[in-house]
Coordinates of C-alpha atoms in Angstrom, one line a residue:
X1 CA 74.7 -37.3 36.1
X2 CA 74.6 -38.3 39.6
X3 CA 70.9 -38.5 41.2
X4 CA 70.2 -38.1 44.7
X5 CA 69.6 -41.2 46.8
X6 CA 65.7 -40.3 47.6
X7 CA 63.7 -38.7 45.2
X8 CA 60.3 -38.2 44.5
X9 CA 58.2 -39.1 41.7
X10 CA 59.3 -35.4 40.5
X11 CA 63.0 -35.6 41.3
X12 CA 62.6 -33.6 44.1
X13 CA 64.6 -35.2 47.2
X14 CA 62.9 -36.2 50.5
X15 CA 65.7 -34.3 52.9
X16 CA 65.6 -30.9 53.3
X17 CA 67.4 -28.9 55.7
X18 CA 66.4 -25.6 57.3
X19 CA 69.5 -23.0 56.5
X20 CA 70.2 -20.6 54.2
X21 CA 72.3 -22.2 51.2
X22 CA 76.2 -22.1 51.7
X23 CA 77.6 -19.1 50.0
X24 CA 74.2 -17.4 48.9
X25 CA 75.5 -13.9 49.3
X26 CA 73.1 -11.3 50.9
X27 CA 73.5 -8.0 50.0
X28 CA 73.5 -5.2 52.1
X29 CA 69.6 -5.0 53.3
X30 CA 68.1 -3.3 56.6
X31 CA 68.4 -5.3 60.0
X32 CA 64.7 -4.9 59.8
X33 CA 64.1 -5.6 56.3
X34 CA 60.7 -8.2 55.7
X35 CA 63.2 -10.3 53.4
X36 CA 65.0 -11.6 56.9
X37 CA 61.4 -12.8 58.0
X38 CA 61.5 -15.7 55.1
X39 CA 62.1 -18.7 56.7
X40 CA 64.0 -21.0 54.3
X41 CA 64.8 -25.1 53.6
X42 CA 66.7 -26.6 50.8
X43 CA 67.0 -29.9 48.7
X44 CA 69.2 -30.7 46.3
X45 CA 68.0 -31.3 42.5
X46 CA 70.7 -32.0 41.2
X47 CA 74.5 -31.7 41.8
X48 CA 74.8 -27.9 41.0
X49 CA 71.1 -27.3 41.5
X50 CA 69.2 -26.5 44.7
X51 CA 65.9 -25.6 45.3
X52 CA 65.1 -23.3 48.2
X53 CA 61.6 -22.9 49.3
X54 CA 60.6 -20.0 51.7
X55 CA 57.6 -19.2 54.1
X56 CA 56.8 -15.6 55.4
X57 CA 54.1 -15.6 57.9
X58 CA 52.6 -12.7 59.8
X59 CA 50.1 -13.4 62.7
X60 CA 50.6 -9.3 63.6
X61 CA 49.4 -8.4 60.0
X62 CA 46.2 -8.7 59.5
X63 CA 44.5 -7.4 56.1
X64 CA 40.8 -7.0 54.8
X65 CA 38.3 -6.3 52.6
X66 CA 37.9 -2.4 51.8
X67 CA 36.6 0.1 49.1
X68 CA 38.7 2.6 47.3
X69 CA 37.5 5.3 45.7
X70 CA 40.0 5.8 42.7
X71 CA 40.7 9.4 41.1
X72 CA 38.9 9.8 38.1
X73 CA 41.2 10.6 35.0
X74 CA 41.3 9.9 31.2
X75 CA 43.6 7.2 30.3
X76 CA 46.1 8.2 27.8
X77 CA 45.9 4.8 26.0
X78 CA 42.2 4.6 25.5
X79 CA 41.3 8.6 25.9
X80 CA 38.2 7.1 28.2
X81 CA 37.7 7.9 31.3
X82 CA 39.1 5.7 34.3
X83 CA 40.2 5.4 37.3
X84 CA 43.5 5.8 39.6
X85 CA 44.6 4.4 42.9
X86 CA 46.1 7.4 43.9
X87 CA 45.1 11.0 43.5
X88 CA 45.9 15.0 44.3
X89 CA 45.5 15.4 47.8
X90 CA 43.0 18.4 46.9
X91 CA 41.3 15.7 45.6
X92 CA 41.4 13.5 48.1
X93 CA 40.5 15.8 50.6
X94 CA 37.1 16.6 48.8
X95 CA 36.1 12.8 48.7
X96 CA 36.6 12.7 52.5
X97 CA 33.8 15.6 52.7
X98 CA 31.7 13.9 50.5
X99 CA 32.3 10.4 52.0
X100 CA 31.1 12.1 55.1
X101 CA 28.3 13.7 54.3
X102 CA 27.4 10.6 52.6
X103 CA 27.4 8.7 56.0
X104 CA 30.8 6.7 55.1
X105 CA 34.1 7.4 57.4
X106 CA 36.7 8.1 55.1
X107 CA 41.3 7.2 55.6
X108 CA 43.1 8.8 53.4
X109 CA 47.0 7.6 53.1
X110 CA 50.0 9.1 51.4
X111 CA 51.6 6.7 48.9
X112 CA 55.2 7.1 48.3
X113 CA 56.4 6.8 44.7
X114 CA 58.3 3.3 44.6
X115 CA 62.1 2.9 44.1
X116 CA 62.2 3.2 40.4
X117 CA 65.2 4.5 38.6
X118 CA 63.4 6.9 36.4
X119 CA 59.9 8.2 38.0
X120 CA 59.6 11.1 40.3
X121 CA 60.6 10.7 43.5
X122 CA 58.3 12.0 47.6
X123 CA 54.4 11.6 47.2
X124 CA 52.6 10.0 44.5
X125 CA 49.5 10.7 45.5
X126 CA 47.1 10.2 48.3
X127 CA 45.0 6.8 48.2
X128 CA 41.2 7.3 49.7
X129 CA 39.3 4.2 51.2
X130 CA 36.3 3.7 53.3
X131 CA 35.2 0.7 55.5
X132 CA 36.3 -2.8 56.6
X133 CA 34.8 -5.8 55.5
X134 CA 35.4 -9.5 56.5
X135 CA 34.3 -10.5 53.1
X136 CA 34.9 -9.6 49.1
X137 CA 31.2 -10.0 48.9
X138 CA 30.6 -7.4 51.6
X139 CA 33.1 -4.7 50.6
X140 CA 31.1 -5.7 46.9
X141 CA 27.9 -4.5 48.5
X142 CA 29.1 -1.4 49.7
X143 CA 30.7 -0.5 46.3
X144 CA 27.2 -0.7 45.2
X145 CA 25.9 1.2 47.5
X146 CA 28.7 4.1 47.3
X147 CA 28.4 3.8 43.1
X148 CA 24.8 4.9 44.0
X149 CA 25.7 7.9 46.2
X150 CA 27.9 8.9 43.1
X151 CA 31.3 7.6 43.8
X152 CA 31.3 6.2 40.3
X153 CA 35.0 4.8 40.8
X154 CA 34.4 2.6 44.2
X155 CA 36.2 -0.5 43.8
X156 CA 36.4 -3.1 46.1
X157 CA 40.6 -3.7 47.5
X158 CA 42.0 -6.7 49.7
X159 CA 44.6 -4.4 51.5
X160 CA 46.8 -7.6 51.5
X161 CA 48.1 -6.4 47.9
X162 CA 49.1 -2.8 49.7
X163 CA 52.6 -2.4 49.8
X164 CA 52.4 -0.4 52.7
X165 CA 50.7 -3.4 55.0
X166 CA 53.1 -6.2 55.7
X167 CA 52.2 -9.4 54.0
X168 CA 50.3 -12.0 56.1
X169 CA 51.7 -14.6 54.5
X170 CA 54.2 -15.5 51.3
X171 CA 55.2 -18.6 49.8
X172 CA 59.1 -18.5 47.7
X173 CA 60.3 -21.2 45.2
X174 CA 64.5 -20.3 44.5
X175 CA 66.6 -22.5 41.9
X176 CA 69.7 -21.9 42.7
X177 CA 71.7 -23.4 39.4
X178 CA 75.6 -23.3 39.4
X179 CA 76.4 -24.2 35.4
X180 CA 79.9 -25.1 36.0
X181 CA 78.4 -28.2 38.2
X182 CA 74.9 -29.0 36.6
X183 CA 75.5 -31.8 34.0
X184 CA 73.1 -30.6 31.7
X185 CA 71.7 -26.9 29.6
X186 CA 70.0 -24.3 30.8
X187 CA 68.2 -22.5 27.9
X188 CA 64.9 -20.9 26.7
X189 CA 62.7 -22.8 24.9
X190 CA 58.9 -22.7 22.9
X191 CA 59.3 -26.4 23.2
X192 CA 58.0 -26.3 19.5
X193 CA 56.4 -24.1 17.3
X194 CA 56.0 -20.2 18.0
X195 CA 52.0 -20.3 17.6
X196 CA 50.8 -22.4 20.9
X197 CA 50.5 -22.1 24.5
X198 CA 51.7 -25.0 27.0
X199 CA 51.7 -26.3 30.6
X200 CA 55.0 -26.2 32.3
X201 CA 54.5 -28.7 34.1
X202 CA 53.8 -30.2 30.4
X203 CA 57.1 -29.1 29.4
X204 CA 59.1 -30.0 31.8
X205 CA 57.9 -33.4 32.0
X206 CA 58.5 -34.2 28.4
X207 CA 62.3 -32.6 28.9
X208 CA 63.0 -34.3 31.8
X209 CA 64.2 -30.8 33.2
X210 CA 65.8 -30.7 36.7
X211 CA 63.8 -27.6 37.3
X212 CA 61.7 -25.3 34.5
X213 CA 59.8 -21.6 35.4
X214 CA 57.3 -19.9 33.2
X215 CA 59.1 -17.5 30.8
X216 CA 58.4 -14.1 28.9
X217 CA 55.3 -12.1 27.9
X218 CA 53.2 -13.9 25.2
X219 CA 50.1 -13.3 23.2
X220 CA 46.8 -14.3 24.9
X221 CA 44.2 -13.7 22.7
X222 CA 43.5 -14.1 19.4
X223 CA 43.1 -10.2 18.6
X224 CA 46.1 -9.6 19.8
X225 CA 48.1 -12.1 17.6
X226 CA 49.2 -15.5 17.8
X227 CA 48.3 -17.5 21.0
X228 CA 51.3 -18.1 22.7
X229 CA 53.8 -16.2 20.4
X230 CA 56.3 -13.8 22.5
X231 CA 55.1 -10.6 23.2
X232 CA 59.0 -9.1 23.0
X233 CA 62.2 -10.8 21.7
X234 CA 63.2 -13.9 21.4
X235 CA 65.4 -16.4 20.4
X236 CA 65.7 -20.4 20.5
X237 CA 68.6 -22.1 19.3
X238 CA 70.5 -19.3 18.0
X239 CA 67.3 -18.2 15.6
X240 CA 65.3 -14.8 16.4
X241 CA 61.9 -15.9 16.6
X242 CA 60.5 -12.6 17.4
X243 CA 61.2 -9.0 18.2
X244 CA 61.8 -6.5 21.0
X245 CA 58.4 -3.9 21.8
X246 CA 61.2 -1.6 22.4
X247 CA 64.0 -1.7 24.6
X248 CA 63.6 -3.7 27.0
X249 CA 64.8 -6.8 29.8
X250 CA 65.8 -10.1 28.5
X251 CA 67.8 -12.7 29.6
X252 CA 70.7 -14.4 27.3
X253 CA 71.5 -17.9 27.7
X254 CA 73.7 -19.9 25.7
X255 CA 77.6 -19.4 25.2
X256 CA 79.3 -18.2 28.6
X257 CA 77.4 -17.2 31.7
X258 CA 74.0 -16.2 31.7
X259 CA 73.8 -12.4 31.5
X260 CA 70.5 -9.6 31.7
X261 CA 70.4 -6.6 29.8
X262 CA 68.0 -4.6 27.7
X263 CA 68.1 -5.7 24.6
X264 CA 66.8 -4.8 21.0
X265 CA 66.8 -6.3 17.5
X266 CA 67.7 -5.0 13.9
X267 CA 66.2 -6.9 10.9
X268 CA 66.5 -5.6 7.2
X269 CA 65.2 -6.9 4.0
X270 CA 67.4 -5.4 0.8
X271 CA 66.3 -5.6 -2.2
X272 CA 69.9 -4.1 -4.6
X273 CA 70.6 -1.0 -2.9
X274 CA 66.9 -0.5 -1.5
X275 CA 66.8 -1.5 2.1
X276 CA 63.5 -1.4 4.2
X277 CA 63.0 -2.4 8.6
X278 CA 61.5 -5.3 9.1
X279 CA 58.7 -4.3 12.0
X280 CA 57.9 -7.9 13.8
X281 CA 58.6 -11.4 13.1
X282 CA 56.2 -14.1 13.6
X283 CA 53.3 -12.2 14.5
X284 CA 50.4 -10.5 12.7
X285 CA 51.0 -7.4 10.1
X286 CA 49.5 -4.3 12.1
X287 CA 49.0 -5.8 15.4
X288 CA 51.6 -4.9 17.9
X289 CA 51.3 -6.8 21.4
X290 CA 53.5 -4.2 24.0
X291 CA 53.7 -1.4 21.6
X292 CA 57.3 -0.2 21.4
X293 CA 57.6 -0.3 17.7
X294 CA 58.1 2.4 15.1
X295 CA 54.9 3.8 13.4
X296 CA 53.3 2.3 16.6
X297 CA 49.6 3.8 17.8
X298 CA 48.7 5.1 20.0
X299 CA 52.4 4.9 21.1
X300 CA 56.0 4.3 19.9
X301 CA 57.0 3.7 23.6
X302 CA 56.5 0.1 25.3
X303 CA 53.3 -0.1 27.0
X304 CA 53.0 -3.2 29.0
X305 CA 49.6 -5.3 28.0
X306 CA 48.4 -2.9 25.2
X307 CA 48.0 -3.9 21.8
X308 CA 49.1 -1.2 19.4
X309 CA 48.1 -0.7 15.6
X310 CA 50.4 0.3 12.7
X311 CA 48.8 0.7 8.8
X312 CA 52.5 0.4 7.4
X313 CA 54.9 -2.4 8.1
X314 CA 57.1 -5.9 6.9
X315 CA 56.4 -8.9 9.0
X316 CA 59.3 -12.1 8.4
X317 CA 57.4 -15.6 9.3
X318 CA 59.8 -18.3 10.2
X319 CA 59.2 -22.3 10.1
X320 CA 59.1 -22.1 13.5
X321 CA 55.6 -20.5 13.5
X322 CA 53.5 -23.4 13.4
X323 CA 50.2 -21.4 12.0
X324 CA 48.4 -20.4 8.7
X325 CA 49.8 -16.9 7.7
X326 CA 47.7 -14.2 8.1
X327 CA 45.5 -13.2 5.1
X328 CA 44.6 -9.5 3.7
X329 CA 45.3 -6.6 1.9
X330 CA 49.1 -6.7 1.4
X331 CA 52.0 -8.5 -0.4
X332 CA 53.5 -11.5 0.6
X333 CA 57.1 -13.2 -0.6
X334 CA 58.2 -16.5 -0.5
X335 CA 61.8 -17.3 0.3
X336 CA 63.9 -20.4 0.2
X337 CA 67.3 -20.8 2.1
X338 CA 69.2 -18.9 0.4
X339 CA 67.0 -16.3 0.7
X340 CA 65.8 -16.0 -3.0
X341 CA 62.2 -14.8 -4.1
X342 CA 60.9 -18.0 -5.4
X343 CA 57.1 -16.7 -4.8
X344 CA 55.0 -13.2 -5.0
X345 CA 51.6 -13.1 -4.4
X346 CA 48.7 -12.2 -1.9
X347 CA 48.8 -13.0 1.9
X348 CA 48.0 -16.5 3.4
X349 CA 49.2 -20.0 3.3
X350 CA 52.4 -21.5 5.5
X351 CA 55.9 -20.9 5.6
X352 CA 58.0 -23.5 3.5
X353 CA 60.1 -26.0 5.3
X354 CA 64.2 -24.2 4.9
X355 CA 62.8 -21.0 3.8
X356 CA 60.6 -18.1 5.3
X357 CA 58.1 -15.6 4.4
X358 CA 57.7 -12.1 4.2
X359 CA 54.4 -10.0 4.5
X360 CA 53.9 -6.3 3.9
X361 CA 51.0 -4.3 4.3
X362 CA 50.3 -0.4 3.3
X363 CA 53.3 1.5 1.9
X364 CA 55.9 -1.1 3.1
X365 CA 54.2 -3.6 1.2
X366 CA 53.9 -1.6 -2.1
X367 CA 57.8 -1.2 -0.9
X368 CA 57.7 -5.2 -1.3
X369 CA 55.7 -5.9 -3.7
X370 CA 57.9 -3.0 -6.2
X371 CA 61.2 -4.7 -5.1
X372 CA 61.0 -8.5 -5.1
X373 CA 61.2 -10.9 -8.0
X374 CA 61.2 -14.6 -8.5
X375 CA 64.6 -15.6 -9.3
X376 CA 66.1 -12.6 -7.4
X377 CA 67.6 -12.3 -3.9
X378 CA 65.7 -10.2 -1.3
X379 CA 68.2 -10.6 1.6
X380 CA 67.3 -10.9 5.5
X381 CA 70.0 -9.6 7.8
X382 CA 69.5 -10.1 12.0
X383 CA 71.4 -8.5 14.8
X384 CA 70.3 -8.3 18.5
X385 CA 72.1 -5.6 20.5
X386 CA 72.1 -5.2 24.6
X387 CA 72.2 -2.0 26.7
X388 CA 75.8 -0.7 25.6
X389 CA 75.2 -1.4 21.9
X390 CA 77.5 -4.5 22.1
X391 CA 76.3 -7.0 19.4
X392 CA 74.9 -10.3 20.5
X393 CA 76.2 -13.3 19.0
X394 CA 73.6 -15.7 18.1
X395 CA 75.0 -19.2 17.4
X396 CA 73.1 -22.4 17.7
X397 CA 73.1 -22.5 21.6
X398 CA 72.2 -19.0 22.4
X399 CA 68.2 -18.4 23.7
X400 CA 66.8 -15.0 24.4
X401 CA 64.0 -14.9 26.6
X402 CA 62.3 -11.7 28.0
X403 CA 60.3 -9.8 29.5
X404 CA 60.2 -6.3 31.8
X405 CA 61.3 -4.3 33.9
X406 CA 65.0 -5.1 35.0
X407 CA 64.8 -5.3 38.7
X408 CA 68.4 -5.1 39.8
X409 CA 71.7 -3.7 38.4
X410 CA 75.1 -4.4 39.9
X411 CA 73.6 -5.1 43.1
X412 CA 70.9 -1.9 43.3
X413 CA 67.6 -1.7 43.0
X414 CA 67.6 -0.3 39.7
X415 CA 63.8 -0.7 38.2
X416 CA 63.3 1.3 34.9
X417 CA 59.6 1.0 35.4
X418 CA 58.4 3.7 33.0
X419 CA 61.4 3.7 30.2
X420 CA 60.3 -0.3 29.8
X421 CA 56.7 0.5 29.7
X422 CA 55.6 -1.1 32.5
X423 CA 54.1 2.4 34.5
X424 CA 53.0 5.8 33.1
X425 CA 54.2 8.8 35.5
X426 CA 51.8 11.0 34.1
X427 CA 48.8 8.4 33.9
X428 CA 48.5 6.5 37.1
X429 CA 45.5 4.6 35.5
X430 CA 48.0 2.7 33.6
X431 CA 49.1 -0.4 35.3
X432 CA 49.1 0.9 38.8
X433 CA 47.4 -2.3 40.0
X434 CA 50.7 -4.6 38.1
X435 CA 53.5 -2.3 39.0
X436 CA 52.6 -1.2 42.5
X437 CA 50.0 -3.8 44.3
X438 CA 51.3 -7.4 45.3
X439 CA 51.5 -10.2 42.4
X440 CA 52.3 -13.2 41.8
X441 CA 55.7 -13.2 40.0
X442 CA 58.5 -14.8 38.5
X443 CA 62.0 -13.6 38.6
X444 CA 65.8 -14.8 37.1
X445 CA 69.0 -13.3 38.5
X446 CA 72.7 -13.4 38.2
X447 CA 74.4 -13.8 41.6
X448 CA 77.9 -12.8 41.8
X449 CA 79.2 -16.4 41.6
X450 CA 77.7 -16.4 38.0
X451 CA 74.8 -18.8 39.4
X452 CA 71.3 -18.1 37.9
X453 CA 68.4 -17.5 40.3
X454 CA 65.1 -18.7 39.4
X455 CA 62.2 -17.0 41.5
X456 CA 58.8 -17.2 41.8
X457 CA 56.2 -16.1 44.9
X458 CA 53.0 -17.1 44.6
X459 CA 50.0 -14.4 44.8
X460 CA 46.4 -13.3 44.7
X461 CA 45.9 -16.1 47.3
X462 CA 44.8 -14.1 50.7
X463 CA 46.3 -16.2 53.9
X464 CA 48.5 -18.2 51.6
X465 CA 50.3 -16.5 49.6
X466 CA 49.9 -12.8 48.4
X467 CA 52.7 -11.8 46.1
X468 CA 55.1 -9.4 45.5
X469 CA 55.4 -5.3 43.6
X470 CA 57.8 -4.9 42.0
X471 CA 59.8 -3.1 44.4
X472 CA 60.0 -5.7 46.6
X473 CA 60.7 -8.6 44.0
X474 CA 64.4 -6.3 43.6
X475 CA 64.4 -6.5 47.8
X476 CA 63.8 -10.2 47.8
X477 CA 66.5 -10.6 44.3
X478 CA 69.0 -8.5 46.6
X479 CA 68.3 -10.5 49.4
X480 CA 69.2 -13.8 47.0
X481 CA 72.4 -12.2 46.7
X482 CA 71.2 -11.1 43.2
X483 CA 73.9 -9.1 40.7
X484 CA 71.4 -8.2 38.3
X485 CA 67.8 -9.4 38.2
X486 CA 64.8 -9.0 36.2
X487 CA 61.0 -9.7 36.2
X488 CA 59.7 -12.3 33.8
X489 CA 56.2 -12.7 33.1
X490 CA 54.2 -13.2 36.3
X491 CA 50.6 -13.0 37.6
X492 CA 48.8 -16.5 36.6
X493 CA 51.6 -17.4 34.1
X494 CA 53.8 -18.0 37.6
X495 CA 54.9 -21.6 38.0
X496 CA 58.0 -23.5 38.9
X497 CA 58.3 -27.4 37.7
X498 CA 60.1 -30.1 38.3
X499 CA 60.1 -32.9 35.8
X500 CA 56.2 -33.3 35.1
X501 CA 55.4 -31.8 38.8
X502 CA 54.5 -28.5 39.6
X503 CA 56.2 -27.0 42.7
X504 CA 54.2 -23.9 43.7
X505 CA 50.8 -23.1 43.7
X506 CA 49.5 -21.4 41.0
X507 CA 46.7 -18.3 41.0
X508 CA 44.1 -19.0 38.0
X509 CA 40.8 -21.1 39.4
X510 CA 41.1 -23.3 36.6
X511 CA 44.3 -24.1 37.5
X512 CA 47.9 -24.1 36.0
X513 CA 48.0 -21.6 32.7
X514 CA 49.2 -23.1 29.3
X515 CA 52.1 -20.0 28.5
X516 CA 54.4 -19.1 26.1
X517 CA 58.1 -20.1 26.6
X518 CA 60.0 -21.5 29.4
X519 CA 63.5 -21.0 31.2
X520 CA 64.4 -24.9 31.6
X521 CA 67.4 -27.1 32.7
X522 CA 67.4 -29.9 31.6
X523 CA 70.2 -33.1 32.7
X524 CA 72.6 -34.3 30.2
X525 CA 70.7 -37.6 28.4

């Protein structure tokens, strides 16, 4: 593959020129809209990859440190109580008089709903703050202080993250990548086994990829399953290596263009004429990261960073996992490659080299534990499905990676923000602050040259870099020239690489995050 003449030790070239890319659509935005205030340069990568890198910078905007006081409600997840950026105006209202008669000047702001396909639409509520600090440890003070006048719910806000103030500052990594010119693959990839986390700066190094970004939702914690195992479906090299929480965004790479849709996945274990659901693959019996699966509490719907219980359900480990099975009440059988019972027996142990493993626990796995013998066949079937029911062909170059909500559909802003899980309409305590306040993010789109947009915007870093809602990641993705576009799995999981060096600048403190999988291209060896 040819190389550009200068490059640095990350394969990034040394020239860059200040332009937009030659034909990078824009769609139809407003004259005024804050995407035309990017200022953009681009290097080549690679021939069929460029990498654009944008500023935004806003010496008329100037944000600060502020208190909110946040609606109290009960959160339908937890039935607790909690609190809501946004409340009745009744409400609001009668925290102004007490804010006053508490000695505290009170603004109260109507917040429109955002432009999501399938919330309501006018007022959402109204948001009621008081002061304006210079520092987070003031506005902390005067939380204190409020807390002790009885404003239980004070927290302190940087009004940078408001989508209604225009950003100070923003800083945009794009890989552009045209797969008709790239000499290489672009695919998803654990870059191993299921049951880790990694650095992708990590990754890409040890792939030599042209350019890599931070992929789907994954497990974080131990009581939520395996560290580092997708939190929604997946696939790598044509093999599901976990399940959907419900219908929900992915993006399929592989055979053909690259293409974004909702997808979901059917797995079956048949035993004869006896046929039972597999619930999850490569995860933990009973513990359902995202929700979105049947038998599912506190709720069958997707529920973006809840972890959901279920006392009834068949698990399928594949060699891919990488971990000790989980142990327990329960059945577990042992399958070779052909998919016979060669083993029946309690929970624990590791998943044979060629063959898999199937756990059940409560009535599914006296379901398993009545129906498989040694010596007998207990056959898996797979199929992945997208929006229109269309079956997804998974052959040895397909990868599914995924994550939520879709952003963008035939060139609209078309964000399914509640149906994928990632807001509640009736429960504004739920994920308000993801949804609806500035982030760090990562996005992929389809442009309508077929080329596949790579996006991330740095956040949580006041006077650098504050992020993006969601609503404006689908302005931005439009703005790219975006067909279709989706959000991948953002906040301090946000990172762009290329070869072992990290291009943006990532949010944690302790520096880049070790995720799950990873969108990467990578240059024909």
């Amino acid at each position: 593959m040819p190389k550009p003449a200068h490059l640095l030790a990350s394969g990034v070239a040394l020239a860059a020129v200040v332009a937009v890319v030659p034909g990078i659509a824009r769609a139809e935005v407003p004259a005024d809209a804050w995407t035309d205030q990017i200022r953009w340069s681009s290097t080549s990568l690679a021939d069929g990859v460029t990498l654009r890198t944008g500023v935004l910078e806003d010496a008329d905007s100037t944000p600060f440190w502020t208190v909110t006081v946040q609606h109290p409600v009960t959160s339908s997840i937890t039935g607790r109580p909690a609190g809501a950026g946004v409340g009745p105006r009744a409400w609001a209202q009668e925290t102004a008089d007490r804010l006053r008669a508490a000695g505290y000047e009170p603004r109260l702001d109507d917040i429109a709903w955002p432009d999501y396909s399938d919330t309501p639409s006018g007022l959402q509520g109204v948001r009621v703050r008081t002061g304006e600090y210079a520092t987070q440890a003031e506005a902390g003070a005067a939380v204190t202080a409020l807390k002790a006048h009885g404003f239980t719910t004070a927290v302190a806000s940087w009004t940078g993250y408001d989508v209604d103030t225009p950003a100070d500052a923003e800083q945009f990594h794009v890989a552009v990548i045209d797969q008709r010119s790239f000499d290489g693959e672009v695919y998803g990839t654990h870059h191993g086994v299921v049951a880790q986390r990694q650095r992708l700066s990590d990754v890409s190094g040890e792939l030599g990829a042209t350019v890599a970004v931070n992929g789907g939702f994954f497990i974080t914690a131990d009581a939520d399953g395996y560290q580092g195992a997708p939190a929604g479906i997946a696939a790598y090299d044509g093999r599901l290596e976990a399940m959907d929480a419900g219908s929900r965004t992915g993006i399929v790479l592989g055979d053909g263009p690259a293409r974004i849709t909702r997808l979901t996945a059917k797995v079956d274990v048949r035993s004869g004429r006896s046929v039972r659901s597999v619930n999850g693959i490569n995860r933990k019996p009973g513990v359902i990261r995202n929700c979105g699966r049947p038998g599912a509490v506190p709720v069958i719907e997707p529920r973006q960073d809840v972890t959901c219980r279920t006392d009834s359900e068949i698990v399928l480990f594949t060699p891919r996992l990488g971990a000790e099975l989980p142990t327990g009440e329960g059945t577990q059988v042992t399958l070779d490659a052909a998919d016979v019972v060669i083993a029946v027996g309690p929970r624990g142990g590791t998943v044979p080299d060629g063959g898999s493993v199937v756990q059940g626990i409560g009535a599914a796995g006296e379901w398993l534990a009545a129906h498989a013998r040694v010596g007998r066949s207990l056959r898996v079937a797979e199929s992945v499905r997208d929006a229109d029911g269309r079956r997804v062909p998974l052959t040895p170059d397909t990868s599914i990676v995924s994550a939520a909500p879709n952003l963008v559909t035939d060139g609209r802003t078309d964000i399914d923000a509640a149906a994928e899980g990632v807001i509640d309409p009736a429960d504004l305590s739920f994920n308000y602050a993801w949804a609806e306040t500035r982030q760090p993010r990562t996005m992929a789109g389809i442009d309508r040259r077929g080329r596949l947009l790579l996006v991330t915007v740095d956040g949580r870093q006041p006077g650098v870099s504050e992020g993006l809602t969601l609503e404006e990641e689908a302005d931005l993705m439009k703005s790219l020239g975006a067909e279709d576009a989706m959000n991948l799995d953002g906040g301090g999981s946000t990172a762009m690489a290329s070869g072992g060096t990290l291009l943006n600048r990532t949010s944690d403190a302790a520096g880049e995050r070790a995720d799950g999988d990873f969108i990467v291209a990578v240059p024909t060896e």
